mmCIF file of C-alpha atoms in Angstrom:
data_model
loop_
_atom_site.group_PDB
_atom_site.id
_atom_site.type_symbol
_atom_site.label_atom_id
_atom_site.label_comp_id
_atom_site.label_asym_id
_atom_site.label_seq_id
_atom_site.Cartn_x
_atom_site.Cartn_y
_atom_site.Cartn_z
ATOM 1 C CA GLN A 295 4.656 -4.350 -4.754
ATOM 2 C CA GLN A 296 1.951 -6.927 -4.358
ATOM 3 C CA SER A 297 4.366 -9.761 -3.680
ATOM 4 C CA SER A 298 6.119 -8.082 -0.740
ATOM 5 C CA ALA A 299 2.759 -7.249 0.832
ATOM 6 C CA TYR A 300 1.754 -10.889 0.622
ATOM 7 C CA ALA A 301 5.067 -12.054 2.003
ATOM 8 C CA LEU A 302 4.713 -9.890 5.096
ATOM 9 C CA ASP A 303 1.424 -11.515 6.076
ATOM 10 C CA LEU A 304 2.710 -14.736 7.618
ATOM 11 C CA THR A 305 0.009 -15.881 10.022
ATOM 12 C CA PRO A 306 1.037 -16.763 13.591
ATOM 13 C CA HIS A 307 -0.371 -20.234 14.274
ATOM 14 C CA ARG A 308 -0.078 -23.574 16.006
ATOM 15 C CA ALA A 309 -0.427 -26.668 13.821
ATOM 16 C CA ILE A 310 -0.474 -30.398 14.469
ATOM 17 C CA TYR A 311 0.495 -32.784 11.666
ATOM 18 C CA SER A 312 -0.020 -36.530 11.474
ATOM 19 C CA MET A 313 3.009 -38.342 10.072
ATOM 20 C CA THR A 314 2.987 -41.593 8.101
ATOM 21 C CA LEU A 315 5.213 -43.584 5.753
ATOM 22 C CA GLY A 316 4.738 -42.485 2.159
ATOM 23 C CA THR A 317 6.663 -44.733 -0.214
ATOM 24 C CA ALA A 318 9.285 -47.338 0.754
ATOM 25 C CA THR A 319 11.555 -48.847 -1.911
ATOM 26 C CA GLY A 320 14.912 -50.486 -1.707
ATOM 27 C CA ARG A 321 16.896 -52.047 1.095
ATOM 28 C CA GLY A 322 17.037 -50.330 4.443
ATOM 29 C CA ALA A 323 13.658 -48.624 4.062
ATOM 30 C CA PRO A 324 11.383 -48.760 7.117
ATOM 31 C CA LYS A 325 8.315 -51.005 7.180
ATOM 32 C CA SER A 326 6.183 -48.491 9.037
ATOM 33 C CA VAL A 327 6.306 -44.914 10.337
ATOM 34 C CA ARG A 328 3.796 -43.251 12.622
ATOM 35 C CA GLY A 329 4.033 -40.025 14.483
ATOM 36 C CA VAL A 330 2.996 -36.445 15.036
ATOM 37 C CA MET A 331 4.563 -33.018 14.569
ATOM 38 C CA PHE A 332 3.691 -30.011 16.726
ATOM 39 C CA TYR A 333 4.596 -26.699 15.088
ATOM 40 C CA GLU A 334 4.194 -23.206 16.555
ATOM 41 C CA PHE A 335 5.001 -20.056 14.599
ATOM 42 C CA GLN A 336 4.848 -16.686 16.356
ATOM 43 C CA SER A 337 5.348 -13.185 14.977
ATOM 44 C CA ARG A 338 6.941 -10.916 17.590
ATOM 45 C CA CYS A 339 7.584 -7.212 17.115
ATOM 46 C CA ASP A 340 11.184 -7.683 15.990
ATOM 47 C CA ALA A 341 11.420 -11.406 15.223
ATOM 48 C CA TRP A 342 9.728 -14.636 14.207
ATOM 49 C CA THR A 343 9.978 -17.624 16.525
ATOM 50 C CA VAL A 344 9.443 -21.289 15.728
ATOM 51 C CA ASP A 345 8.974 -24.097 18.237
ATOM 52 C CA SER A 346 8.660 -27.513 16.603
ATOM 53 C CA THR A 347 8.628 -31.049 18.036
ATOM 54 C CA VAL A 348 8.450 -34.274 16.009
ATOM 55 C CA PHE A 349 7.584 -37.616 17.652
ATOM 56 C CA LEU A 350 8.175 -40.649 15.428
ATOM 57 C CA LYS A 351 7.970 -44.416 15.838
ATOM 58 C CA ILE A 352 9.790 -46.241 13.048
ATOM 59 C CA ASN A 353 9.847 -49.982 12.413
ATOM 60 C CA PHE A 354 12.536 -51.493 10.164
ATOM 61 C CA GLY A 355 11.054 -54.983 10.269
ATOM 62 C CA GLY A 356 12.230 -56.125 13.681
ATOM 63 C CA PRO A 357 10.132 -56.805 16.782
ATOM 64 C CA THR A 358 10.538 -53.265 18.170
ATOM 65 C CA GLU A 359 9.995 -49.729 16.986
ATOM 66 C CA ILE A 360 12.641 -47.020 17.198
ATOM 67 C CA GLU A 361 11.288 -44.000 19.022
ATOM 68 C CA SER A 362 12.651 -40.645 17.919
ATOM 69 C CA VAL A 363 11.971 -37.178 19.338
ATOM 70 C CA ARG A 364 13.323 -34.079 17.617
ATOM 71 C CA LYS A 365 12.848 -30.558 18.944
ATOM 72 C CA ILE A 366 13.869 -27.366 17.134
ATOM 73 C CA ILE A 367 13.540 -23.844 18.547
ATOM 74 C CA THR A 368 14.576 -20.787 16.521
ATOM 75 C CA TRP A 369 14.521 -16.997 16.770
ATOM 76 C CA GLU A 370 14.902 -15.018 13.532
ATOM 77 C CA GLY A 371 15.192 -11.228 13.358
ATOM 78 C CA LYS A 372 12.682 -9.619 11.002
ATOM 79 C CA ASN A 373 15.494 -7.560 9.478
ATOM 80 C CA GLY A 374 16.928 -10.875 8.227
ATOM 81 C CA LEU A 375 20.297 -10.348 9.917
ATOM 82 C CA GLY A 376 20.167 -12.366 13.171
ATOM 83 C CA PHE A 377 19.296 -15.968 13.976
ATOM 84 C CA ARG A 378 19.441 -18.148 17.111
ATOM 85 C CA PHE A 379 18.848 -21.891 17.020
ATOM 86 C CA ARG A 380 18.607 -24.983 19.205
ATOM 87 C CA SER A 381 18.125 -28.517 17.876
ATOM 88 C CA HIS A 382 17.866 -31.624 20.057
ATOM 89 C CA GLU A 383 17.202 -35.205 18.898
ATOM 90 C CA LYS A 384 16.878 -38.466 20.821
ATOM 91 C CA HIS A 385 16.499 -42.049 19.593
ATOM 92 C CA GLY A 386 15.148 -43.987 22.548
ATOM 93 C CA ASP A 387 17.287 -42.854 25.481
ATOM 94 C CA GLU A 388 20.274 -41.924 23.309
ATOM 95 C CA ILE A 389 20.941 -38.279 22.422
ATOM 96 C CA VAL A 390 21.979 -38.276 18.748
ATOM 97 C CA GLN A 391 22.072 -34.530 18.209
ATOM 98 C CA ASP A 392 22.334 -31.484 20.470
ATOM 99 C CA ILE A 393 23.040 -28.297 18.538
ATOM 100 C CA LYS A 394 22.968 -24.721 19.753
ATOM 101 C CA GLY A 395 24.285 -21.519 18.249
ATOM 102 C CA VAL A 396 23.865 -18.037 16.824
ATOM 103 C CA ALA A 397 24.250 -16.602 13.326
ATOM 104 C CA ALA A 398 24.554 -13.069 12.001
ATOM 105 C CA LEU A 399 24.820 -11.458 8.588
ATOM 106 C CA ASP A 400 26.870 -8.300 8.031
ATOM 107 C CA GLY A 401 23.996 -6.752 6.111
ATOM 108 C CA LYS A 402 21.175 -7.615 3.733
ATOM 109 C CA GLY A 403 22.588 -9.802 0.972
ATOM 110 C CA GLU A 404 26.048 -9.761 2.558
ATOM 111 C CA THR A 405 28.235 -12.476 4.081
ATOM 112 C CA GLY A 406 27.857 -13.673 7.654
ATOM 113 C CA ILE A 407 29.110 -15.984 10.353
ATOM 114 C CA VAL A 408 27.702 -18.816 12.481
ATOM 115 C CA GLU A 409 29.004 -19.543 15.946
ATOM 116 C CA TYR A 410 28.114 -23.016 17.157
ATOM 117 C CA LEU A 411 28.058 -23.349 20.964
ATOM 118 C CA GLN A 412 27.104 -27.054 21.060
ATOM 119 C CA PRO A 413 28.108 -29.862 20.512
ATOM 120 C CA ARG A 414 31.414 -27.977 20.389
ATOM 121 C CA ARG A 415 32.500 -24.391 19.864
ATOM 122 C CA PHE A 416 33.434 -23.546 16.280
ATOM 123 C CA LYS A 417 32.603 -21.015 13.574
ATOM 124 C CA ILE A 418 31.640 -21.216 9.918
ATOM 125 C CA ASN A 419 31.249 -18.498 7.296
ATOM 126 C CA LEU A 420 28.003 -17.830 5.441
ATOM 127 C CA PRO A 421 28.245 -16.864 1.757
ATOM 128 C CA ILE A 422 26.749 -13.748 0.183
ATOM 129 C CA GLY A 423 22.959 -13.948 -0.144
ATOM 130 C CA THR A 424 22.342 -16.437 2.686
ATOM 131 C CA VAL A 425 18.861 -16.315 4.210
ATOM 132 C CA PHE A 426 17.356 -17.882 7.322
ATOM 133 C CA PRO A 427 14.304 -20.201 7.169
ATOM 134 C CA THR A 428 11.431 -17.730 7.590
ATOM 135 C CA GLY A 429 13.117 -15.386 5.135
ATOM 136 C CA HIS A 430 13.261 -18.303 2.715
ATOM 137 C CA ILE A 431 9.541 -19.029 3.170
ATOM 138 C CA ARG A 432 8.728 -15.370 2.481
ATOM 139 C CA THR A 433 10.827 -15.480 -0.694
ATOM 140 C CA LEU A 434 9.076 -18.686 -1.768
ATOM 141 C CA ILE A 435 5.652 -17.063 -1.313
ATOM 142 C CA SER A 436 6.733 -13.846 -3.085
ATOM 143 C CA LYS A 437 7.977 -15.839 -6.071
ATOM 144 C CA SER A 438 4.773 -17.902 -6.064
ATOM 145 C CA VAL A 439 2.562 -14.796 -6.063
ATOM 146 C CA THR A 440 4.453 -13.236 -8.981
ATOM 147 C CA GLY A 441 4.263 -16.474 -10.972
ATOM 148 C CA GLU A 442 7.938 -17.475 -10.912
ATOM 149 C CA ASN A 443 8.684 -21.191 -11.050
ATOM 150 C CA PHE A 444 12.294 -21.588 -10.027
ATOM 151 C CA PHE A 445 14.905 -19.974 -7.765
ATOM 152 C CA ASN A 446 18.017 -20.848 -5.764
ATOM 153 C CA LYS A 447 18.904 -19.593 -2.290
ATOM 154 C CA VAL A 448 21.574 -20.445 0.265
ATOM 155 C CA VAL A 449 19.671 -21.259 3.473
ATOM 156 C CA PHE A 450 20.941 -21.708 7.014
ATOM 157 C CA ASP A 451 18.389 -23.150 9.479
ATOM 158 C CA GLY A 452 20.552 -24.548 12.299
ATOM 159 C CA ALA A 453 19.069 -28.043 12.100
ATOM 160 C CA SER A 454 22.363 -29.846 11.419
ATOM 161 C CA LEU A 455 26.138 -29.435 11.356
ATOM 162 C CA ASP A 456 26.264 -29.854 7.555
ATOM 163 C CA GLU A 457 25.051 -26.383 6.747
ATOM 164 C CA PRO A 458 24.416 -24.152 4.954
ATOM 165 C CA PHE A 459 22.577 -25.668 1.979
ATOM 166 C CA MET A 460 21.906 -24.372 -1.498
ATOM 167 C CA VAL A 461 18.160 -24.905 -1.838
ATOM 168 C CA SER A 462 16.717 -25.196 -5.334
ATOM 169 C CA ALA A 463 12.989 -24.493 -5.287
ATOM 170 C CA PHE A 464 10.695 -25.532 -8.128
ATOM 171 C CA ILE A 465 7.229 -24.022 -7.699
ATOM 172 C CA LYS A 466 4.855 -26.278 -9.568
ATOM 173 C CA ARG A 467 1.462 -24.611 -9.711
ATOM 174 C CA LYS A 468 -1.492 -23.323 -7.805
ATOM 175 C CA VAL A 469 -3.497 -26.201 -6.386
ATOM 176 C CA LYS A 470 -6.882 -26.643 -4.768
ATOM 177 C CA PRO A 471 -6.784 -26.507 -0.968
ATOM 178 C CA ASP A 472 -7.050 -29.924 0.644
ATOM 179 C CA LEU A 473 -7.955 -29.331 4.271
ATOM 180 C CA PRO A 474 -10.065 -31.524 6.550
ATOM 181 C CA ASP A 475 -13.662 -30.250 6.759
ATOM 182 C CA LYS A 476 -13.179 -29.077 10.365
ATOM 183 C CA MET A 477 -10.541 -26.555 9.218
ATOM 184 C CA ARG A 478 -12.332 -25.128 6.203
ATOM 185 C CA SER A 479 -12.827 -21.664 7.613
ATOM 186 C CA LYS A 480 -13.777 -18.997 5.099
ATOM 187 C CA ASP A 481 -10.645 -16.959 5.917
ATOM 188 C CA LEU A 482 -8.335 -19.849 5.142
ATOM 189 C CA TYR A 483 -10.166 -21.404 2.226
ATOM 190 C CA ASN A 484 -9.947 -18.366 -0.039
ATOM 191 C CA LEU A 485 -6.157 -18.185 0.163
ATOM 192 C CA ALA A 486 -4.019 -19.218 -2.801
ATOM 193 C CA THR A 487 -2.213 -22.548 -2.400
ATOM 194 C CA TRP A 488 0.902 -23.795 -4.223
ATOM 195 C CA GLN A 489 3.038 -26.909 -4.418
ATOM 196 C CA ALA A 490 6.810 -26.742 -4.513
ATOM 197 C CA ARG A 491 9.738 -29.152 -4.572
ATOM 198 C CA LEU A 492 12.834 -28.188 -2.577
ATOM 199 C CA ALA A 493 16.200 -29.863 -3.227
ATOM 200 C CA TYR A 494 18.990 -29.360 -0.656
ATOM 201 C CA PHE A 495 22.580 -29.373 -1.905
ATOM 202 C CA LYS A 496 25.691 -28.915 0.220
ATOM 203 C CA VAL A 497 27.320 -25.565 -0.480
ATOM 204 C CA ASN A 498 30.786 -25.904 -2.071
ATOM 205 C CA SER A 499 30.068 -29.482 -3.162
ATOM 206 C CA ASN A 500 30.284 -30.721 -6.736
ATOM 207 C CA ASN A 501 27.744 -33.457 -6.019
ATOM 208 C CA GLN A 502 24.846 -33.144 -8.465
ATOM 209 C CA THR A 503 22.611 -35.261 -6.239
ATOM 210 C CA PRO A 504 20.786 -33.405 -3.440
ATOM 211 C CA GLU A 505 21.365 -34.462 0.176
ATOM 212 C CA PHE A 506 17.605 -34.657 0.546
ATOM 213 C CA GLU A 507 14.421 -33.249 -0.965
ATOM 214 C CA MET A 508 11.087 -31.997 0.284
ATOM 215 C CA GLY A 509 7.707 -31.556 -1.313
ATOM 216 C CA VAL A 510 5.566 -28.861 0.290
ATOM 217 C CA ARG A 511 2.022 -27.573 -0.202
ATOM 218 C CA TYR A 512 1.572 -24.139 1.357
ATOM 219 C CA ARG A 513 -0.787 -21.169 1.608
ATOM 220 C CA GLU A 514 0.034 -17.581 0.770
ATOM 221 C CA ASN A 515 -0.081 -16.807 4.520
ATOM 222 C CA GLY A 516 2.732 -19.314 5.200
ATOM 223 C CA ILE A 517 0.650 -22.179 6.588
ATOM 224 C CA VAL A 518 1.886 -25.555 5.340
ATOM 225 C CA GLU A 519 -0.830 -28.106 4.533
ATOM 226 C CA GLU A 520 1.422 -30.980 3.593
ATOM 227 C CA LEU A 521 5.118 -31.823 3.809
ATOM 228 C CA LEU A 522 6.794 -34.771 2.078
ATOM 229 C CA GLN A 523 10.324 -35.576 3.295
ATOM 230 C CA ASP A 524 12.215 -37.577 0.687
ATOM 231 C CA TYR A 525 15.120 -39.753 1.881
ATOM 232 C CA ARG A 526 15.518 -41.516 -1.507
ATOM 233 C CA THR A 527 14.667 -45.048 -0.331
ATOM 234 C CA TYR A 528 11.570 -43.854 1.540
ATOM 235 C CA THR A 529 9.377 -40.804 2.132
ATOM 236 C CA ILE A 530 7.602 -39.517 5.244
ATOM 237 C CA LEU A 531 4.364 -37.608 4.783
ATOM 238 C CA ALA A 532 3.156 -34.961 7.253
ATOM 239 C CA ARG A 533 -0.450 -33.778 6.798
ATOM 240 C CA LEU A 534 -2.122 -30.904 8.617
ATOM 241 C CA ASP A 535 -4.560 -32.283 11.162
ATOM 242 C CA GLN A 536 -5.321 -29.405 13.549
ATOM 243 C CA LEU A 537 -4.828 -25.660 13.219
ATOM 244 C CA GLU A 538 -5.161 -22.758 15.624
ATOM 245 C CA MET A 539 -4.583 -19.146 14.556
ATOM 246 C CA PHE A 540 -2.995 -16.603 16.906
ATOM 247 C CA PRO A 541 -3.636 -12.854 16.885
ATOM 248 C CA THR A 542 -0.766 -10.807 15.488
ATOM 249 C CA GLU A 543 1.175 -9.032 18.228
ATOM 250 C CA GLN A 544 0.486 -5.283 18.325
ATOM 251 C CA CYS A 545 3.761 -3.340 18.154
#
């Protein structure tokens, strides 16, 4: 039962990540990326909440940078059955995405339904075995602790209208922590750290190429040290810069 005990101990925290351009190959790749991500994870008595904002300035070689702001707020029931989401993205003064909705599963491991409220009202079905994002992180950590290297899960996170995705996770290995000196607290430093590669495929698609991929380095308490977003022609790297732990809510 060791793995489930580990998976329950997700640490409430606020993190700030610095974001930079990783690699850029091929036509259409940006010349520079700079930005910051604010991420807040809270553990309530009955749910986990996430409040995340990404500020980016991207230059594609012209005289001006494109400014992008993306905010995602989610509420996820700890029983794994309910999920509420809001995603809002602006490029300059133009709103490019405004998504809001609710999702529910009929039971653990059963089918479910999503009701989008914005940008328009419509419903989609969720296949058997769908999980929400924090549930997926807990599964990833459980598999890491027990030494598994590969698993597939259907994940719905409310961040786009293309969902859900089949996420193939390849857990590479335990790695040495790589935190800035100012964050090397004894509590954090002794925690196991892994690297994984996540590939996102559209459900019900025969396309063998993922829509996008992510590399992630994470602790056994759920804190992400590094995130690499892979858009094929370029990558964006987010590295943990500041970290503040919150006390767990007494229930």
